[in-house]
Amino acid sequence: MKAFFGSMTGRVFTVLLLGIIASAALTQWLAVNERTRALERYRDFHALERAEQLITTADVMPESARPTYLIAAGRGTVRLEMSDTPQGKVLPPTEFSTSLQQRLGERYKLGPLDEHPPACDQPRLSTSIFASTQWKGTCETMNVQLHDGQMLKLSVLPPRSPPASTNSELISLLPFLLSIAFLAYLVARMSMRPLKRLAQAAKDLGNDINHPPVVLSGASEIRQASAAFNAMQARIRQHITQRTQMLAAITHDLQTPLTRLRLRLEKVGDNELQQRLIDDLSAMQQMVKEGLDLARSMDSTETMQALDLDSLLDSVCSDASDVGQQVELRGRASMALMGRPLAIRRCLVNLIDNAVKYGRYANVTVERLVGSARIRIRDGGPGIAPDQMARVFEPFYRIETSRSRESGGTGLGLTIARNIAEQHGANVTLANHKDGGLEVTLVVPEYYVGS
């Protein structure tokens, strides 16, 4: 759940859901308040009609029958009763009293009283979380003087609260909330699907520069982004191809003059000078060859396939032992990895050759981790200074103090191994072992069928 809401899909879903809920809540609040105002206006009109009926009826009744009538008229929310404060403080006319006065005419005299009915301030039972709990319609008292001079008191009180509902409003809103949540999820998935496709294409591009281009589909903005991504992939592929072809051409063109130089060096009379020149020439040929290998390590047309890591390690270590290298393999990973067979094999060969060349032997240990395997290659050399751990991965970089120059090499072995490892989603690190020697750690991700 945390991973979902941390993703772009989860964030878009959350924003859409909260936005829709906020809009729905605002709409509901406006609707409930408009309905409440309409109810208040209707109630005021009904109270106006009721008050007019009560007053006109009381006016035409004989004075002896009024007390009995007022007993019945003193009930309900519009009440007419005997006034107990005929000399009370009279307020200016209100909107309700003015409308009622116009209906009754000059025959009656109305005087709003400075008497606030307690029922006006009592909270009302609300059927909606958006409705006000306070009655805002007409709620007042006034004196009414009939044509014969008798003073009565008219009270207009809030209507009775509606009966409590057995169904919670939140429960009734639950289907609506679920439906908008489902809609927001669909919109979020539809919006993020093209971005996920581009992200997967970028990942595939890192693993294989010759991966098929992204299919142009969806909205115009997505098609434009996909087209730009495909154009970028084509330019990168062209750049790498041109560089590889250039290095290959240089290597090929250098072979002929280097071969002629070797033949001519055979005619040099000074044997010591001849051998030194031949050694320098061999070093030049090796540098040209490994320079081309470095370029090829960054651009391989091999097909990615599932490889058994244990079989691959056993094969590489056995081949190293057959040529006289002191290599020992321990442990099993019992897992597969996705990679290019020749490239990943070259990565392992370079790491083992580097250990044997500079440390006399290579102890290879493999173990299974969660979702990956860790391969450790330890040698018996002097190790590397901590401040030079990162620099040894730079092309043509060689350590003069801790690594013997007489052992040969051009300083490209680790660079090529790291390039190949990064193309396969693996990681190469170096560390000096506590018991001496350098330990190279290669962590490769596991391949899951169907992923």
Short mmCIF file of C-alpha atoms in Angstrom, two decimals:
data_model
loop_
_atom_site.label_atom_id
_atom_site.label_comp_id
_atom_site.label_asym_id
_atom_site.label_seq_id
_atom_site.Cartn_x
_atom_site.Cartn_y
_atom_site.Cartn_z
CA MET A 1 0.00 0.00 0.00
CA LYS A 2 2.84 2.39 0.85
CA ALA A 3 4.52 1.60 -2.47
CA PHE A 4 1.28 2.32 -4.36
CA PHE A 5 0.73 5.75 -2.82
CA GLY A 6 4.42 6.52 -3.29
CA SER A 7 4.15 5.85 -7.02
CA MET A 8 2.98 8.35 -9.63
CA THR A 9 -0.22 6.33 -10.15
CA GLY A 10 -0.97 6.51 -6.43
CA ARG A 11 -0.35 10.25 -6.32
CA VAL A 12 -2.56 10.94 -9.33
CA PHE A 13 -5.24 8.66 -7.85
CA THR A 14 -5.06 10.50 -4.51
CA VAL A 15 -5.27 13.94 -6.12
CA LEU A 16 -8.20 12.92 -8.33
CA LEU A 17 -10.03 11.23 -5.47
CA LEU A 18 -9.59 14.15 -3.08
CA GLY A 19 -10.53 16.61 -5.82
CA ILE A 20 -13.71 14.76 -6.72
CA ILE A 21 -14.66 14.31 -3.06
CA ALA A 22 -14.04 18.02 -2.38
CA SER A 23 -16.12 19.00 -5.42
CA ALA A 24 -18.91 16.63 -4.41
CA ALA A 25 -18.84 17.91 -0.83
CA LEU A 26 -19.01 21.53 -2.02
CA THR A 27 -21.89 20.69 -4.37
CA GLN A 28 -23.73 18.87 -1.59
CA TRP A 29 -23.16 21.76 0.79
CA LEU A 30 -24.52 24.27 -1.72
CA ALA A 31 -27.52 22.04 -2.47
CA VAL A 32 -28.35 21.44 1.19
CA ASN A 33 -28.05 25.13 2.03
CA GLU A 34 -30.20 26.11 -0.94
CA ARG A 35 -32.79 23.53 0.10
CA THR A 36 -32.66 24.86 3.67
CA ARG A 37 -33.21 28.45 2.46
CA ALA A 38 -36.13 27.30 0.32
CA LEU A 39 -37.61 25.52 3.33
CA GLU A 40 -37.18 28.62 5.46
CA ARG A 41 -38.91 30.79 2.83
CA TYR A 42 -41.75 28.28 2.54
CA ARG A 43 -42.04 28.09 6.33
CA ASP A 44 -42.16 31.88 6.62
CA PHE A 45 -44.90 32.05 4.01
CA HIS A 46 -46.84 29.32 5.79
CA ALA A 47 -46.38 31.11 9.13
CA LEU A 48 -47.64 34.31 7.52
CA GLU A 49 -50.77 32.55 6.27
CA ARG A 50 -51.32 30.83 9.61
CA ALA A 51 -50.84 34.04 11.62
CA GLU A 52 -53.33 35.91 9.42
CA GLN A 53 -55.92 33.16 9.89
CA LEU A 54 -55.47 33.07 13.68
CA ILE A 55 -55.69 36.85 14.07
CA THR A 56 -58.68 37.38 11.77
CA THR A 57 -60.53 34.46 13.38
CA ALA A 58 -59.88 35.79 16.88
CA ASP A 59 -61.05 39.25 15.79
CA VAL A 60 -64.45 38.09 14.56
CA MET A 61 -65.11 35.89 17.59
CA PRO A 62 -67.20 37.13 20.49
CA GLU A 63 -65.06 38.32 23.35
CA SER A 64 -66.55 35.65 25.60
CA ALA A 65 -65.46 32.85 23.27
CA ARG A 66 -61.93 34.07 22.71
CA PRO A 67 -60.33 32.44 25.79
CA THR A 68 -61.50 29.03 24.61
CA TYR A 69 -60.29 29.74 21.08
CA LEU A 70 -56.91 30.97 22.30
CA ILE A 71 -56.34 27.70 24.14
CA ALA A 72 -56.38 25.91 20.77
CA ALA A 73 -54.55 28.76 19.00
CA GLY A 74 -51.76 28.66 21.60
CA ARG A 75 -50.45 25.35 20.32
CA GLY A 76 -48.13 24.59 17.46
CA THR A 77 -45.29 26.68 16.14
CA VAL A 78 -47.48 29.72 15.28
CA ARG A 79 -49.21 30.67 18.49
CA LEU A 80 -51.76 33.34 19.40
CA GLU A 81 -52.34 33.89 23.13
CA MET A 82 -53.18 36.48 25.68
CA SER A 83 -50.45 39.09 26.02
CA ASP A 84 -48.86 39.21 29.47
CA THR A 85 -46.68 42.21 28.58
CA PRO A 86 -48.95 44.71 26.84
CA GLN A 87 -46.62 47.57 27.78
CA GLY A 88 -43.43 45.74 26.72
CA LYS A 89 -40.72 47.44 24.76
CA VAL A 90 -41.71 47.57 21.12
CA LEU A 91 -39.08 47.18 18.42
CA PRO A 92 -39.10 48.63 14.90
CA PRO A 93 -41.11 46.66 12.35
CA THR A 94 -39.50 43.47 11.09
CA GLU A 95 -39.79 41.96 7.65
CA PHE A 96 -42.30 39.41 8.90
CA SER A 97 -44.39 41.95 10.85
CA THR A 98 -44.39 44.33 7.89
CA SER A 99 -45.68 41.60 5.54
CA LEU A 100 -48.31 40.54 8.06
CA GLN A 101 -49.41 44.17 8.59
CA GLN A 102 -49.91 44.58 4.87
CA ARG A 103 -52.10 41.48 4.82
CA LEU A 104 -54.19 42.53 7.84
CA GLY A 105 -54.57 46.18 6.95
CA GLU A 106 -54.82 49.27 9.15
CA ARG A 107 -57.56 47.68 11.27
CA TYR A 108 -54.92 45.85 13.31
CA LYS A 109 -51.80 47.18 15.00
CA LEU A 110 -48.66 45.02 15.27
CA GLY A 111 -45.68 45.72 17.53
CA PRO A 112 -42.61 43.41 17.54
CA LEU A 113 -41.49 42.75 21.10
CA ASP A 114 -38.03 42.73 22.57
CA GLU A 115 -38.64 39.19 23.68
CA HIS A 116 -36.50 36.42 22.18
CA PRO A 117 -38.23 33.03 22.34
CA PRO A 118 -35.91 30.39 23.90
CA ALA A 119 -36.83 27.96 21.12
CA CYS A 120 -34.97 30.16 18.61
CA ASP A 121 -31.59 29.30 20.15
CA GLN A 122 -32.14 25.60 20.70
CA PRO A 123 -30.09 23.36 18.35
CA ARG A 124 -32.07 21.42 15.80
CA LEU A 125 -31.64 17.81 14.76
CA SER A 126 -30.02 17.79 11.32
CA THR A 127 -30.47 15.06 8.75
CA SER A 128 -27.34 16.10 6.87
CA ILE A 129 -23.75 16.79 7.91
CA PHE A 130 -23.83 19.80 5.59
CA ALA A 131 -26.97 21.39 7.06
CA SER A 132 -26.98 24.03 9.79
CA THR A 133 -28.22 23.04 13.24
CA GLN A 134 -29.61 26.53 13.87
CA TRP A 135 -32.98 27.76 12.53
CA LYS A 136 -32.42 30.93 10.49
CA GLY A 137 -36.00 31.60 9.45
CA THR A 138 -38.56 33.80 11.22
CA CYS A 139 -38.56 33.37 14.99
CA GLU A 140 -40.05 36.29 16.91
CA THR A 141 -42.92 37.57 19.05
CA MET A 142 -45.17 40.59 18.62
CA ASN A 143 -48.19 42.23 20.14
CA VAL A 144 -51.38 42.24 18.08
CA GLN A 145 -54.09 44.80 18.88
CA LEU A 146 -57.51 43.78 17.62
CA HIS A 147 -60.14 46.26 16.40
CA ASP A 148 -61.84 46.22 19.81
CA GLY A 149 -58.58 47.14 21.55
CA GLN A 150 -57.76 43.74 23.06
CA MET A 151 -54.02 42.94 23.06
CA LEU A 152 -52.84 39.48 22.07
CA LYS A 153 -49.34 38.04 21.62
CA LEU A 154 -48.31 36.27 18.43
CA SER A 155 -45.30 33.90 18.59
CA VAL A 156 -43.68 32.46 15.48
CA LEU A 157 -41.37 29.59 16.54
CA PRO A 158 -39.08 27.27 14.54
CA PRO A 159 -40.74 24.21 13.03
CA ARG A 160 -40.35 20.88 14.75
CA SER A 161 -37.14 18.94 13.99
CA PRO A 162 -37.57 16.08 11.54
CA PRO A 163 -37.58 12.59 12.99
CA ALA A 164 -34.19 10.92 13.35
CA SER A 165 -33.30 8.75 10.36
CA THR A 166 -32.29 5.15 10.92
CA ASN A 167 -29.84 5.31 7.97
CA SER A 168 -26.60 7.22 8.44
CA GLU A 169 -25.83 9.78 5.75
CA LEU A 170 -22.29 8.41 5.51
CA ILE A 171 -23.66 4.95 4.77
CA SER A 172 -25.88 6.36 2.04
CA LEU A 173 -22.84 8.16 0.58
CA LEU A 174 -20.70 5.02 0.61
CA PRO A 175 -21.76 3.78 -2.87
CA PHE A 176 -21.02 7.23 -4.27
CA LEU A 177 -17.58 7.33 -2.64
CA LEU A 178 -16.76 3.83 -3.90
CA SER A 179 -17.83 4.72 -7.44
CA ILE A 180 -15.72 7.88 -7.60
CA ALA A 181 -12.76 6.00 -6.07
CA PHE A 182 -13.06 3.39 -8.81
CA LEU A 183 -13.35 6.11 -11.45
CA ALA A 184 -10.30 7.95 -10.07
CA TYR A 185 -8.31 4.70 -10.09
CA LEU A 186 -9.21 4.04 -13.73
CA VAL A 187 -8.28 7.59 -14.75
CA ALA A 188 -4.98 7.35 -12.85
CA ARG A 189 -4.11 4.05 -14.52
CA MET A 190 -5.02 5.35 -17.96
CA SER A 191 -2.92 8.48 -17.39
CA MET A 192 0.13 6.65 -16.04
CA ARG A 193 0.13 3.71 -18.45
CA PRO A 194 1.96 5.63 -21.24
CA LEU A 195 4.53 6.90 -18.73
CA LYS A 196 5.12 3.37 -17.46
CA ARG A 197 5.56 2.25 -21.06
CA LEU A 198 8.17 4.95 -21.59
CA ALA A 199 9.90 4.02 -18.33
CA GLN A 200 10.02 0.38 -19.38
CA ALA A 201 11.33 1.43 -22.78
CA ALA A 202 14.11 3.42 -21.09
CA LYS A 203 14.97 0.36 -18.98
CA ASP A 204 14.99 -1.87 -22.05
CA LEU A 205 17.16 0.67 -23.83
CA GLY A 206 19.71 0.44 -21.03
CA ASN A 207 19.81 -3.33 -21.41
CA ASP A 208 19.73 -3.43 -25.20
CA ILE A 209 20.40 -0.44 -27.43
CA ASN A 210 18.88 -2.38 -30.34
CA HIS A 211 15.57 -2.92 -28.57
CA PRO A 212 12.55 -2.27 -30.84
CA PRO A 213 11.31 1.34 -30.72
CA VAL A 214 8.28 2.40 -28.70
CA VAL A 215 4.95 1.99 -30.49
CA LEU A 216 3.38 5.39 -31.20
CA SER A 217 -0.09 5.28 -29.64
CA GLY A 218 -2.29 7.18 -27.23
CA ALA A 219 -2.79 10.93 -26.92
CA SER A 220 -0.90 13.35 -29.13
CA GLU A 221 1.41 14.40 -26.27
CA ILE A 222 2.29 10.76 -25.54
CA ARG A 223 2.90 10.04 -29.22
CA GLN A 224 5.15 13.10 -29.40
CA ALA A 225 7.15 11.95 -26.35
CA SER A 226 7.41 8.41 -27.75
CA ALA A 227 8.62 9.75 -31.10
CA ALA A 228 11.26 11.88 -29.34
CA PHE A 229 12.35 8.83 -27.32
CA ASN A 230 12.66 6.73 -30.49
CA ALA A 231 14.68 9.49 -32.16
CA MET A 232 16.99 9.66 -29.14
CA GLN A 233 17.46 5.88 -29.25
CA ALA A 234 18.30 6.03 -32.95
CA ARG A 235 20.86 8.79 -32.38
CA ILE A 236 22.50 6.90 -29.52
CA ARG A 237 22.59 3.71 -31.58
CA GLN A 238 24.12 5.60 -34.52
CA HIS A 239 26.69 7.26 -32.28
CA ILE A 240 27.77 3.97 -30.69
CA THR A 241 27.85 2.21 -34.05
CA GLN A 242 29.98 4.96 -35.59
CA ARG A 243 32.38 4.88 -32.65
CA THR A 244 32.68 1.10 -32.75
CA GLN A 245 33.20 1.13 -36.50
CA MET A 246 35.82 3.84 -36.14
CA LEU A 247 37.74 1.88 -33.52
CA ALA A 248 37.40 -1.30 -35.53
CA ALA A 249 38.72 0.47 -38.63
CA ILE A 250 41.63 1.91 -36.67
CA THR A 251 42.44 -1.51 -35.24
CA HIS A 252 42.21 -3.14 -38.64
CA ASP A 253 44.30 -0.47 -40.35
CA LEU A 254 46.95 -0.62 -37.63
CA GLN A 255 47.39 -4.37 -37.99
CA THR A 256 49.23 -4.12 -41.31
CA PRO A 257 51.89 -1.53 -40.30
CA LEU A 258 52.36 -3.22 -36.94
CA THR A 259 52.91 -6.55 -38.69
CA ARG A 260 55.45 -4.94 -41.04
CA LEU A 261 57.22 -3.41 -38.07
CA ARG A 262 57.48 -6.80 -36.40
CA LEU A 263 58.97 -8.34 -39.55
CA ARG A 264 61.49 -5.54 -39.87
CA LEU A 265 62.44 -5.77 -36.23
CA GLU A 266 63.55 -9.33 -36.88
CA LYS A 267 66.40 -7.87 -38.95
CA VAL A 268 67.72 -5.67 -36.15
CA GLY A 269 71.22 -6.82 -35.28
CA ASP A 270 71.27 -5.78 -31.63
CA ASN A 271 69.41 -8.59 -29.84
CA GLU A 272 68.73 -6.56 -26.69
CA LEU A 273 67.35 -3.62 -28.67
CA GLN A 274 65.39 -6.00 -30.85
CA GLN A 275 63.68 -7.63 -27.87
CA ARG A 276 62.81 -4.30 -26.28
CA LEU A 277 61.29 -3.03 -29.52
CA ILE A 278 59.32 -6.25 -29.97
CA ASP A 279 57.97 -5.98 -26.40
CA ASP A 280 56.85 -2.40 -27.02
CA LEU A 281 55.22 -3.45 -30.26
CA SER A 282 53.36 -6.29 -28.52
CA ALA A 283 52.13 -3.83 -25.89
CA MET A 284 50.84 -1.55 -28.65
CA GLN A 285 48.99 -4.43 -30.30
CA GLN A 286 47.48 -5.44 -26.96
CA MET A 287 46.31 -1.89 -26.26
CA VAL A 288 44.67 -1.64 -29.68
CA LYS A 289 42.94 -4.97 -29.15
CA GLU A 290 41.65 -4.10 -25.68
CA GLY A 291 40.57 -0.65 -26.82
CA LEU A 292 38.34 -2.33 -29.35
CA ASP A 293 37.10 -4.73 -26.65
CA LEU A 294 36.19 -1.74 -24.49
CA ALA A 295 34.08 -0.24 -27.28
CA ARG A 296 32.41 -3.58 -27.93
CA SER A 297 31.61 -3.98 -24.23
CA MET A 298 29.29 -0.98 -24.52
CA ASP A 299 27.57 -2.10 -27.69
CA SER A 300 26.64 -5.74 -28.03
CA THR A 301 24.18 -7.19 -30.49
CA GLU A 302 23.89 -10.42 -28.54
CA THR A 303 20.42 -11.61 -27.67
CA MET A 304 19.48 -11.54 -23.99
CA GLN A 305 18.62 -14.99 -22.64
CA ALA A 306 18.21 -16.80 -19.35
CA LEU A 307 21.51 -18.26 -18.09
CA ASP A 308 22.20 -20.70 -15.28
CA LEU A 309 24.66 -18.85 -13.04
CA ASP A 310 26.17 -21.95 -11.44
CA SER A 311 26.89 -23.58 -14.81
CA LEU A 312 28.38 -20.35 -16.14
CA LEU A 313 30.69 -19.93 -13.13
CA ASP A 314 31.74 -23.56 -13.22
CA SER A 315 32.60 -23.27 -16.92
CA VAL A 316 34.61 -20.05 -16.49
CA CYS A 317 36.55 -21.38 -13.47
CA SER A 318 37.24 -24.72 -15.19
CA ASP A 319 38.60 -22.97 -18.29
CA ALA A 320 40.84 -20.82 -16.09
CA SER A 321 42.18 -23.91 -14.29
CA ASP A 322 42.83 -25.68 -17.61
CA VAL A 323 45.20 -22.89 -18.71
CA GLY A 324 47.17 -23.12 -15.46
CA GLN A 325 45.50 -20.40 -13.37
CA GLN A 326 44.97 -21.11 -9.66
CA VAL A 327 41.19 -20.70 -9.37
CA GLU A 328 38.88 -22.25 -6.74
CA LEU A 329 35.06 -22.08 -6.81
CA ARG A 330 32.88 -22.49 -3.69
CA GLY A 331 29.13 -22.24 -3.12
CA ARG A 332 26.05 -22.36 -5.33
CA ALA A 333 23.47 -19.74 -6.29
CA SER A 334 20.82 -22.06 -7.78
CA MET A 335 19.31 -19.24 -9.80
CA ALA A 336 19.10 -17.91 -13.34
CA LEU A 337 20.05 -14.49 -14.64
CA MET A 338 19.07 -12.64 -17.81
CA GLY A 339 22.06 -11.68 -19.90
CA ARG A 340 24.16 -11.97 -23.02
CA PRO A 341 26.20 -15.18 -22.72
CA LEU A 342 29.45 -13.97 -24.29
CA ALA A 343 29.34 -10.58 -22.58
CA ILE A 344 28.65 -11.87 -19.06
CA ARG A 345 31.27 -14.56 -19.55
CA ARG A 346 33.82 -11.91 -20.55
CA CYS A 347 32.96 -9.92 -17.42
CA LEU A 348 33.70 -12.91 -15.18
CA VAL A 349 36.86 -13.83 -17.11
CA ASN A 350 38.22 -10.29 -16.77
CA LEU A 351 37.61 -10.24 -13.01
CA ILE A 352 39.26 -13.66 -12.51
CA ASP A 353 42.17 -12.82 -14.82
CA ASN A 354 42.70 -9.56 -12.95
CA ALA A 355 42.82 -11.43 -9.63
CA VAL A 356 45.26 -14.07 -10.90
CA LYS A 357 47.43 -11.53 -12.72
CA TYR A 358 47.92 -9.24 -9.73
CA GLY A 359 47.24 -11.59 -6.81
CA ARG A 360 48.54 -15.03 -7.96
CA TYR A 361 45.24 -16.83 -7.35
CA ALA A 362 41.46 -16.30 -7.34
CA ASN A 363 39.11 -17.72 -4.70
CA VAL A 364 35.58 -17.45 -6.15
CA THR A 365 32.64 -17.68 -3.74
CA VAL A 366 28.98 -17.45 -4.77
CA GLU A 367 25.95 -17.20 -2.51
CA ARG A 368 22.24 -16.62 -2.93
CA LEU A 369 20.64 -13.39 -1.70
CA VAL A 370 17.05 -12.17 -1.82
CA GLY A 371 16.36 -11.55 -5.49
CA SER A 372 20.05 -11.69 -6.47
CA ALA A 373 23.33 -13.56 -6.17
CA ARG A 374 26.62 -12.29 -4.79
CA ILE A 375 29.90 -13.40 -6.38
CA ARG A 376 33.10 -12.61 -4.46
CA ILE A 377 36.53 -12.98 -6.08
CA ARG A 378 39.45 -12.67 -3.67
CA ASP A 379 43.13 -12.63 -4.64
CA GLY A 380 46.40 -12.80 -2.74
CA GLY A 381 47.85 -9.49 -3.84
CA PRO A 382 48.76 -6.40 -1.84
CA GLY A 383 45.35 -4.78 -2.31
CA ILE A 384 44.55 -1.23 -3.41
CA ALA A 385 44.75 2.04 -1.50
CA PRO A 386 41.25 3.26 -0.52
CA ASP A 387 41.67 6.55 -2.36
CA GLN A 388 42.28 4.67 -5.63
CA MET A 389 39.34 2.24 -5.42
CA ALA A 390 37.17 4.30 -7.76
CA ARG A 391 39.93 5.29 -10.18
CA VAL A 392 40.85 1.72 -11.13
CA PHE A 393 37.60 1.57 -13.13
CA GLU A 394 38.77 4.42 -15.35
CA PRO A 395 40.03 3.37 -18.81
CA PHE A 396 43.82 2.87 -19.06
CA TYR A 397 44.34 3.70 -15.38
CA ARG A 398 47.07 1.64 -13.72
CA ILE A 399 48.35 1.62 -10.16
CA GLU A 400 52.11 1.96 -10.07
CA THR A 401 52.77 1.22 -6.40
CA SER A 402 50.47 -1.60 -5.36
CA ARG A 403 50.21 -3.37 -8.75
CA SER A 404 53.27 -4.57 -10.59
CA ARG A 405 53.71 -3.07 -14.04
CA GLU A 406 55.68 -6.12 -15.07
CA SER A 407 52.53 -8.19 -14.90
CA GLY A 408 51.29 -6.54 -18.11
CA GLY A 409 47.81 -5.32 -18.98
CA THR A 410 46.48 -2.03 -20.25
CA GLY A 411 44.17 -1.01 -17.42
CA LEU A 412 40.95 -1.84 -19.30
CA GLY A 413 39.96 -5.14 -17.71
CA LEU A 414 37.96 -3.69 -14.81
CA THR A 415 36.47 -0.98 -17.05
CA ILE A 416 35.15 -3.58 -19.49
CA ALA A 417 33.86 -5.76 -16.63
CA ARG A 418 31.98 -2.84 -15.05
CA ASN A 419 30.44 -1.76 -18.39
CA ILE A 420 29.12 -5.27 -18.99
CA ALA A 421 27.85 -5.57 -15.40
CA GLU A 422 25.96 -2.28 -15.58
CA GLN A 423 24.31 -3.33 -18.85
CA HIS A 424 22.94 -6.37 -17.00
CA GLY A 425 21.73 -4.44 -13.96
CA ALA A 426 24.61 -5.78 -11.85
CA ASN A 427 26.97 -3.94 -9.54
CA VAL A 428 30.77 -4.29 -9.12
CA THR A 429 32.55 -3.08 -5.95
CA LEU A 430 36.10 -3.41 -4.63
CA ALA A 431 37.31 -3.80 -1.05
CA ASN A 432 40.52 -4.84 0.70
CA HIS A 433 39.94 -8.09 2.59
CA LYS A 434 40.67 -8.04 6.31
CA ASP A 435 43.00 -11.03 5.90
CA GLY A 436 44.82 -9.45 2.96
CA GLY A 437 44.27 -9.27 -0.76
CA LEU A 438 41.67 -7.52 -2.87
CA GLU A 439 38.07 -8.76 -2.94
CA VAL A 440 35.86 -7.94 -5.92
CA THR A 441 32.09 -8.29 -5.30
CA LEU A 442 29.68 -8.73 -8.20
CA VAL A 443 25.94 -8.69 -7.38
CA VAL A 444 23.72 -9.88 -10.24
CA PRO A 445 19.88 -9.70 -10.20
CA GLU A 446 17.80 -12.85 -10.41
CA TYR A 447 15.70 -13.56 -13.49
CA TYR A 448 12.06 -14.44 -12.83
CA VAL A 449 10.17 -16.34 -15.48
CA GLY A 450 7.31 -14.24 -16.86
CA SER A 451 8.74 -10.92 -15.59
#
